């Protein structure tokens, strides 16, 4: 099965194409293409994501991105897969369908005309883009569409969903709704995100597993279970056992970066300053709190930590009699290091408690903050101490991407719901 993934939950417009199959009861896939168009530079002026702008940019970028990714599908070798000695043998012919990679849609103009009535009121730019895209009049060799339905910014989510609905009607193929957070879970199981079209098995995941999802909008500890040891188009079972009571950890990184005069997104800039502080032996003059580290539960809170940084910055400005909110490089580096240390110690303490309470045999880390090198090193140390596997996403998979959405859609199987809607606050497990 060839699946097109669509991801528009926040400020990344992303599309991906994968192919999947069942090899003697074992799920395997190959990455054909995965593209991301970032809006970070546009949103930096606002110090965070501006929903209306994100929606507008998704409408502008989806069709050009699709045209580009379909070109990759056209030049990709047509394949058939045969089992030989439990391994795949690739043949340069398409015996799977015996049909051209594209076919002309006879009633293209009639179908697209209906889009103007049904979707144009809320997505006028997207509809205009689709109607004028003559390449869409040729159905590509795609079997299903997986699209993010939530959580995320609802205006942005709706853009991807409407696009998926239009393509579904044009090409007469089903749409699979995907939970964005599940994408972060299964994305960390990929052996490789490289679009080299080579078949790969997903990493073996000992159960029960524990997922720590850390991003700009979420900080969650999730128990992951399954009724089978094989990954063949089946769903994992999720139970949220801990979550943030206020700010997500990625949001805290961005807010602290803003207080220090750093650009959006703030995480990489905070980490760069913190690393420089460690190399130069610079420490903060104050100790920041480790929020809820001894709360006795598995929940998080980062709002107070952000406020502590705010007070530290104000005190520094007063002590230096700065009239233009000037902060020295040494102060910024020291405070960035202390903030990152606080976040690392807090997340790691909760992770250790969760491992002990659940008896987890493996740990998955997902979400944009998982790219932080300090956190990755600490989580690896913790997993080693407990003698369990650690599953970290690649740089490409850690942020928002459509590859993980296509993969999650393939694993969850066909959609039985008649209607797909945007769920801004959708949770794992429901």
CSV table of N, CA, C and O in Angstrom, one decimal, residues 244-335:
chain,number,residue,atom,x,y,z
A,244,UNK,N,1.5,17.9,31.8
A,244,UNK,CA,1.7,19.2,32.3
A,244,UNK,C,0.4,19.9,32.8
A,244,UNK,O,-0.6,19.7,32.2
A,245,UNK,N,0.5,20.6,33.9
A,245,UNK,CA,-0.6,21.3,34.4
A,245,UNK,C,-0.8,22.7,33.8
A,245,UNK,O,-1.8,23.4,34.0
A,246,UNK,N,0.3,23.2,33.1
A,246,UNK,CA,0.2,24.5,32.5
A,246,UNK,C,1.0,24.6,31.3
A,246,UNK,O,0.6,24.0,30.3
A,247,UNK,N,2.2,25.2,31.3
A,247,UNK,CA,3.0,25.3,30.1
A,247,UNK,C,3.6,24.0,29.7
A,247,UNK,O,4.0,23.2,30.6
A,248,UNK,N,3.7,23.7,28.4
A,248,UNK,CA,4.5,22.6,28.0
A,248,UNK,C,6.0,22.9,28.0
A,248,UNK,O,6.3,24.1,28.0
A,249,UNK,N,6.8,21.9,28.0
A,249,UNK,CA,8.3,22.2,28.1
A,249,UNK,C,8.8,23.0,26.9
A,249,UNK,O,9.6,23.9,27.1
A,250,UNK,N,8.3,22.7,25.7
A,250,UNK,CA,8.7,23.5,24.6
A,250,UNK,C,8.3,24.9,24.6
A,250,UNK,O,9.0,25.8,24.2
A,251,UNK,N,7.1,25.1,25.1
A,251,UNK,CA,6.6,26.5,25.3
A,251,UNK,C,7.5,27.2,26.3
A,251,UNK,O,7.7,28.4,26.1
A,252,UNK,N,7.9,26.6,27.4
A,252,UNK,CA,8.8,27.2,28.4
A,252,UNK,C,10.1,27.6,27.7
A,252,UNK,O,10.6,28.7,28.0
A,253,UNK,N,10.7,26.8,26.9
A,253,UNK,CA,11.9,27.1,26.2
A,253,UNK,C,11.7,28.4,25.4
A,253,UNK,O,12.5,29.3,25.4
A,254,UNK,N,10.6,28.5,24.6
A,254,UNK,CA,10.3,29.6,23.8
A,254,UNK,C,10.2,30.9,24.6
A,254,UNK,O,10.7,32.0,24.2
A,255,UNK,N,9.4,30.8,25.7
A,255,UNK,CA,9.2,32.0,26.5
A,255,UNK,C,10.5,32.5,27.2
A,255,UNK,O,10.7,33.7,27.3
A,256,UNK,N,11.3,31.5,27.7
A,256,UNK,CA,12.6,31.9,28.3
A,256,UNK,C,13.5,32.5,27.3
A,256,UNK,O,14.2,33.5,27.5
A,257,UNK,N,13.5,32.0,26.1
A,257,UNK,CA,14.3,32.5,25.0
A,257,UNK,C,13.9,34.0,24.7
A,257,UNK,O,14.7,34.9,24.5
A,258,UNK,N,12.6,34.2,24.7
A,258,UNK,CA,12.1,35.6,24.5
A,258,UNK,C,12.6,36.6,25.6
A,258,UNK,O,12.9,37.7,25.3
A,259,UNK,N,12.6,36.1,26.8
A,259,UNK,CA,13.0,36.9,27.9
A,259,UNK,C,14.5,37.2,27.8
A,259,UNK,O,14.9,38.3,28.3
A,260,UNK,N,15.2,36.3,27.2
A,260,UNK,CA,16.7,36.6,27.0
A,260,UNK,C,17.0,37.3,25.7
A,260,UNK,O,18.2,37.4,25.4
A,261,UNK,N,16.0,37.7,25.0
A,261,UNK,CA,16.2,38.4,23.7
A,261,UNK,C,16.6,37.5,22.6
A,261,UNK,O,17.3,37.9,21.6
A,262,UNK,N,16.2,36.2,22.6
A,262,UNK,CA,16.6,35.2,21.6
A,262,UNK,C,15.5,35.0,20.6
A,262,UNK,O,14.3,35.2,21.0
A,263,UNK,N,15.8,34.6,19.4
A,263,UNK,CA,14.7,34.4,18.4
A,263,UNK,C,13.9,33.2,18.6
A,263,UNK,O,14.2,32.3,19.4
A,264,UNK,N,12.7,33.2,17.9
A,264,UNK,CA,11.8,32.0,17.9
A,264,UNK,C,12.2,31.1,16.7
A,264,UNK,O,12.5,31.6,15.6
A,265,UNK,N,12.2,29.8,16.9
A,265,UNK,CA,11.9,29.0,18.1
A,265,UNK,C,13.1,29.0,19.0
A,265,UNK,O,14.3,29.0,18.6
A,266,UNK,N,12.8,29.1,20.3
A,266,UNK,CA,13.9,29.4,21.3
A,266,UNK,C,14.7,28.2,21.7
A,266,UNK,O,15.8,28.4,22.2
A,267,UNK,N,14.2,27.0,21.6
A,267,UNK,CA,14.9,25.8,22.1
A,267,UNK,C,16.4,25.7,21.6
A,267,UNK,O,17.3,25.6,22.5
A,268,UNK,N,16.6,25.7,20.3
A,268,UNK,CA,18.0,25.6,19.8
A,268,UNK,C,18.9,26.7,20.3
A,268,UNK,O,20.1,26.4,20.6
A,269,UNK,N,18.4,27.9,20.5
A,269,UNK,CA,19.2,29.0,20.9
A,269,UNK,C,19.5,28.9,22.4
A,269,UNK,O,20.7,29.2,22.8
A,270,UNK,N,18.6,28.4,23.2
A,270,UNK,CA,18.8,28.2,24.6
A,270,UNK,C,19.9,27.1,24.8
A,270,UNK,O,20.9,27.3,25.6
A,271,UNK,N,19.8,26.1,24.0
A,271,UNK,CA,20.7,24.9,24.1
A,271,UNK,C,22.1,25.4,23.7
A,271,UNK,O,23.1,24.9,24.3
A,272,UNK,N,22.2,26.2,22.7
A,272,UNK,CA,23.5,26.7,22.2
A,272,UNK,C,24.2,27.5,23.3
A,272,UNK,O,25.4,27.3,23.5
A,273,UNK,N,23.5,28.4,23.9
A,273,UNK,CA,24.0,29.2,25.0
A,273,UNK,C,24.4,28.3,26.2
A,273,UNK,O,25.5,28.5,26.8
A,274,UNK,N,23.6,27.3,26.5
A,274,UNK,CA,23.9,26.5,27.7
A,274,UNK,C,25.2,25.7,27.4
A,274,UNK,O,26.0,25.5,28.3
A,275,UNK,N,25.3,25.2,26.2
A,275,UNK,CA,26.5,24.4,25.8
A,275,UNK,C,27.7,25.3,25.9
A,275,UNK,O,28.8,24.8,26.4
A,276,UNK,N,27.6,26.5,25.4
A,276,UNK,CA,28.7,27.4,25.5
A,276,UNK,C,29.1,27.7,27.0
A,276,UNK,O,30.3,27.8,27.3
A,277,UNK,N,28.1,27.8,27.8
A,277,UNK,CA,28.4,28.1,29.3
A,277,UNK,C,29.1,26.9,29.9
A,277,UNK,O,30.1,27.1,30.7
A,278,UNK,N,28.8,25.7,29.5
A,278,UNK,CA,29.4,24.5,30.1
A,278,UNK,C,30.9,24.4,29.6
A,278,UNK,O,31.8,24.1,30.4
A,279,UNK,N,31.1,24.7,28.3
A,279,UNK,CA,32.5,24.7,27.8
A,279,UNK,C,33.3,25.8,28.4
A,279,UNK,O,34.6,25.6,28.6
A,280,UNK,N,32.7,26.9,28.8
A,280,UNK,CA,33.5,28.0,29.4
A,280,UNK,C,33.5,28.0,30.9
A,280,UNK,O,34.1,28.9,31.5
A,281,UNK,N,32.8,27.1,31.5
A,281,UNK,CA,32.7,27.0,32.9
A,281,UNK,C,31.9,28.1,33.6
A,281,UNK,O,32.1,28.4,34.7
A,282,UNK,N,30.9,28.6,32.8
A,282,UNK,CA,30.0,29.7,33.3
A,282,UNK,C,28.8,29.1,34.0
A,282,UNK,O,28.2,28.2,33.5
A,283,UNK,N,28.6,29.5,35.2
A,283,UNK,CA,27.4,29.1,36.0
A,283,UNK,C,26.5,30.3,36.3
A,283,UNK,O,26.9,31.4,36.4
A,284,UNK,N,25.2,30.0,36.5
A,284,UNK,CA,24.3,31.0,36.9
A,284,UNK,C,24.5,31.4,38.3
A,284,UNK,O,25.0,30.6,39.2
A,285,UNK,N,24.2,32.7,38.6
A,285,UNK,CA,24.4,33.2,40.0
A,285,UNK,C,23.3,32.8,40.9
A,285,UNK,O,23.3,33.0,42.1
A,286,UNK,N,22.2,32.2,40.3
A,286,UNK,CA,21.1,31.7,41.1
A,286,UNK,C,20.7,30.3,40.8
A,286,UNK,O,21.0,29.8,39.7
A,287,UNK,N,20.0,29.7,41.7
A,287,UNK,CA,19.4,28.3,41.5
A,287,UNK,C,18.0,28.4,41.1
A,287,UNK,O,17.2,29.0,41.9
A,288,UNK,N,17.6,27.9,40.0
A,288,UNK,CA,16.2,27.9,39.6
A,288,UNK,C,15.5,26.7,40.2
A,288,UNK,O,16.1,25.7,40.5
A,289,UNK,N,14.2,26.8,40.3
A,289,UNK,CA,13.4,25.7,40.9
A,289,UNK,C,13.4,24.5,40.0
A,289,UNK,O,13.6,24.6,38.7
A,290,UNK,N,13.2,23.3,40.5
A,290,UNK,CA,12.9,22.1,39.8
A,290,UNK,C,11.5,21.8,40.0
A,290,UNK,O,11.1,21.0,40.9
A,291,UNK,N,10.6,22.3,39.2
A,291,UNK,CA,9.1,22.3,39.5
A,291,UNK,C,8.5,20.9,39.6
A,291,UNK,O,8.7,20.0,38.7
A,292,UNK,N,7.8,20.7,40.7
A,292,UNK,CA,7.1,19.4,40.9
A,292,UNK,C,7.9,18.2,40.9
A,292,UNK,O,7.4,17.0,40.8
A,293,UNK,N,9.2,18.4,41.2
A,293,UNK,CA,10.1,17.2,41.1
A,293,UNK,C,9.8,16.2,42.3
A,293,UNK,O,10.1,15.0,42.2
A,294,UNK,N,9.3,16.8,43.4
A,294,UNK,CA,9.0,15.9,44.5
A,294,UNK,C,7.5,15.9,44.8
A,294,UNK,O,7.1,15.7,46.0
A,295,UNK,N,6.7,16.0,43.8
A,295,UNK,CA,5.2,16.1,44.0
A,295,UNK,C,4.6,14.7,44.3
A,295,UNK,O,3.5,14.7,44.7
A,296,UNK,N,5.3,13.7,44.0
A,296,UNK,CA,4.8,12.4,44.3
A,296,UNK,C,4.0,11.8,43.2
A,296,UNK,O,3.5,10.6,43.2
A,297,UNK,N,3.7,12.6,42.1
A,297,UNK,CA,2.9,12.1,41.0
A,297,UNK,C,3.8,12.2,39.7
A,297,UNK,O,5.0,12.5,39.8
A,298,UNK,N,3.2,12.0,38.6
A,298,UNK,CA,3.9,12.0,37.3
A,298,UNK,C,3.6,13.3,36.5
A,298,UNK,O,3.9,13.3,35.3
A,299,UNK,N,3.0,14.3,37.1
A,299,UNK,CA,2.6,15.5,36.4
A,299,UNK,C,3.8,16.5,36.3
A,299,UNK,O,4.7,16.4,37.1
A,300,UNK,N,3.6,17.5,35.5
A,300,UNK,CA,4.6,18.5,35.3
A,300,UNK,C,4.0,19.9,35.4
A,300,UNK,O,2.8,20.1,35.3
A,301,UNK,N,4.9,20.9,35.6
A,301,UNK,CA,4.5,22.3,35.6
A,301,UNK,C,5.7,23.1,35.3
A,301,UNK,O,6.8,23.0,35.9
A,302,UNK,N,5.6,24.0,34.2
A,302,UNK,CA,6.8,24.8,33.8
A,302,UNK,C,6.5,26.3,33.9
A,302,UNK,O,7.4,27.1,33.6
A,303,UNK,N,5.3,26.6,34.2
A,303,UNK,CA,4.9,28.1,34.3
A,303,UNK,C,5.8,28.8,35.4
A,303,UNK,O,6.3,29.9,35.1
A,304,UNK,N,5.9,28.1,36.5
A,304,UNK,CA,6.7,28.8,37.6
A,304,UNK,C,8.1,28.9,37.3
A,304,UNK,O,8.8,29.9,37.7
A,305,UNK,N,8.7,28.0,36.5
A,305,UNK,CA,10.1,28.0,36.1
A,305,UNK,C,10.3,29.2,35.2
A,305,UNK,O,11.3,30.0,35.4
A,306,UNK,N,9.4,29.4,34.3
A,306,UNK,CA,9.4,30.6,33.4
A,306,UNK,C,9.4,31.9,34.2
A,306,UNK,O,10.1,32.8,33.9
A,307,UNK,N,8.5,31.9,35.2
A,307,UNK,CA,8.3,33.1,36.0
A,307,UNK,C,9.6,33.4,36.8
A,307,UNK,O,10.0,34.6,37.0
A,308,UNK,N,10.2,32.3,37.3
A,308,UNK,CA,11.5,32.5,38.0
A,308,UNK,C,12.6,33.1,37.1
A,308,UNK,O,13.4,34.0,37.6
A,309,UNK,N,12.6,32.7,35.9
A,309,UNK,CA,13.6,33.3,34.9
A,309,UNK,C,13.2,34.8,34.7
A,309,UNK,O,14.1,35.6,34.6
A,310,UNK,N,11.9,35.1,34.6
A,310,UNK,CA,11.5,36.5,34.4
A,310,UNK,C,12.0,37.4,35.6
A,310,UNK,O,12.6,38.5,35.3
A,311,UNK,N,11.8,36.9,36.8
A,311,UNK,CA,12.3,37.7,38.0
A,311,UNK,C,13.8,37.8,38.0
A,311,UNK,O,14.4,38.9,38.3
A,312,UNK,N,14.5,36.8,37.5
A,312,UNK,CA,16.0,36.8,37.5
A,312,UNK,C,16.4,37.9,36.5
A,312,UNK,O,17.4,38.6,36.7
A,313,UNK,N,15.7,37.9,35.3
A,313,UNK,CA,16.1,38.9,34.3
A,313,UNK,C,15.8,40.3,34.8
A,313,UNK,O,16.7,41.2,34.6
A,314,UNK,N,14.7,40.5,35.5
A,314,UNK,CA,14.4,41.8,36.0
A,314,UNK,C,15.4,42.3,37.1
A,314,UNK,O,15.8,43.4,37.1
A,315,UNK,N,15.7,41.4,37.9
A,315,UNK,CA,16.7,41.7,39.0
A,315,UNK,C,18.1,42.0,38.4
A,315,UNK,O,18.8,42.9,38.9
A,316,UNK,N,18.5,41.3,37.3
A,316,UNK,CA,19.7,41.6,36.7
A,316,UNK,C,19.7,43.0,36.0
A,316,UNK,O,20.7,43.7,36.1
A,317,UNK,N,18.6,43.3,35.4
A,317,UNK,CA,18.5,44.7,34.8
A,317,UNK,C,18.6,45.8,35.8
A,317,UNK,O,19.2,46.8,35.6
A,318,UNK,N,18.0,45.6,37.0
A,318,UNK,CA,18.0,46.6,38.0
A,318,UNK,C,19.4,46.7,38.6
A,318,UNK,O,19.9,47.8,38.9
A,319,UNK,N,20.1,45.6,38.8
A,319,UNK,CA,21.4,45.6,39.4
A,319,UNK,C,22.4,46.2,38.5
A,319,UNK,O,23.4,46.8,39.0
A,320,UNK,N,22.2,46.2,37.2
A,320,UNK,CA,23.2,46.8,36.3
A,320,UNK,C,22.7,48.2,35.8
A,320,UNK,O,23.4,48.8,35.0
A,321,UNK,N,21.6,48.6,36.4
A,321,UNK,CA,21.1,50.0,36.0
A,321,UNK,C,20.9,50.1,34.5
A,321,UNK,O,21.2,51.2,33.9
A,322,UNK,N,20.5,49.0,33.9
A,322,UNK,CA,20.3,49.1,32.4
A,322,UNK,C,19.1,49.8,32.0
A,322,UNK,O,18.0,49.5,32.5
A,323,UNK,N,19.2,50.7,31.1
A,323,UNK,CA,18.0,51.5,30.6
A,323,UNK,C,17.5,50.9,29.3
A,323,UNK,O,16.4,51.2,28.9
A,324,UNK,N,18.2,50.0,28.7
A,324,UNK,CA,17.7,49.4,27.4
A,324,UNK,C,17.6,47.9,27.5
A,324,UNK,O,17.8,47.1,26.5
A,325,UNK,N,17.3,47.4,28.8
A,325,UNK,CA,17.2,46.0,29.0
A,325,UNK,C,18.3,45.1,28.5
A,325,UNK,O,18.2,44.0,28.0
A,326,UNK,N,19.5,45.7,28.7
A,326,UNK,CA,20.8,45.0,28.3
A,326,UNK,C,21.1,43.9,29.3
A,326,UNK,O,21.1,44.0,30.5
A,327,UNK,N,21.4,42.7,28.7
A,327,UNK,CA,21.9,41.5,29.5
A,327,UNK,C,23.2,41.1,29.0
A,327,UNK,O,23.3,40.9,27.7
A,328,UNK,N,24.1,40.9,29.8
A,328,UNK,CA,25.5,40.5,29.3
A,328,UNK,C,25.4,39.0,28.8
A,328,UNK,O,24.6,38.2,29.2
A,329,UNK,N,26.3,38.7,27.9
A,329,UNK,CA,26.4,37.4,27.3
A,329,UNK,C,26.7,36.3,28.4
A,329,UNK,O,26.1,35.2,28.4
A,330,UNK,N,27.5,36.7,29.4
A,330,UNK,CA,27.8,35.8,30.5
A,330,UNK,C,26.5,35.5,31.3
A,330,UNK,O,26.3,34.3,31.7
A,331,UNK,N,25.7,36.5,31.6
A,331,UNK,CA,24.5,36.3,32.3
A,331,UNK,C,23.5,35.3,31.5
A,331,UNK,O,22.9,34.4,32.1
A,332,UNK,N,23.4,35.6,30.2
A,332,UNK,CA,22.5,34.8,29.4
A,332,UNK,C,23.0,33.4,29.4
A,332,UNK,O,22.1,32.4,29.5
A,333,UNK,N,24.2,33.2,29.2
A,333,UNK,CA,24.8,31.8,29.1
A,333,UNK,C,24.6,31.1,30.4
A,333,UNK,O,24.1,29.9,30.4
A,334,UNK,N,24.8,31.7,31.5
A,334,UNK,CA,24.7,31.1,32.8
A,334,UNK,C,23.2,30.7,33.1
A,334,UNK,O,22.9,29.6,33.6
A,335,UNK,N,22.3,31.6,32.8
A,335,UNK,CA,20.9,31.4,33.0
A,335,UNK,C,20.4,30.3,32.1
A,335,UNK,O,19.5,29.5,32.5
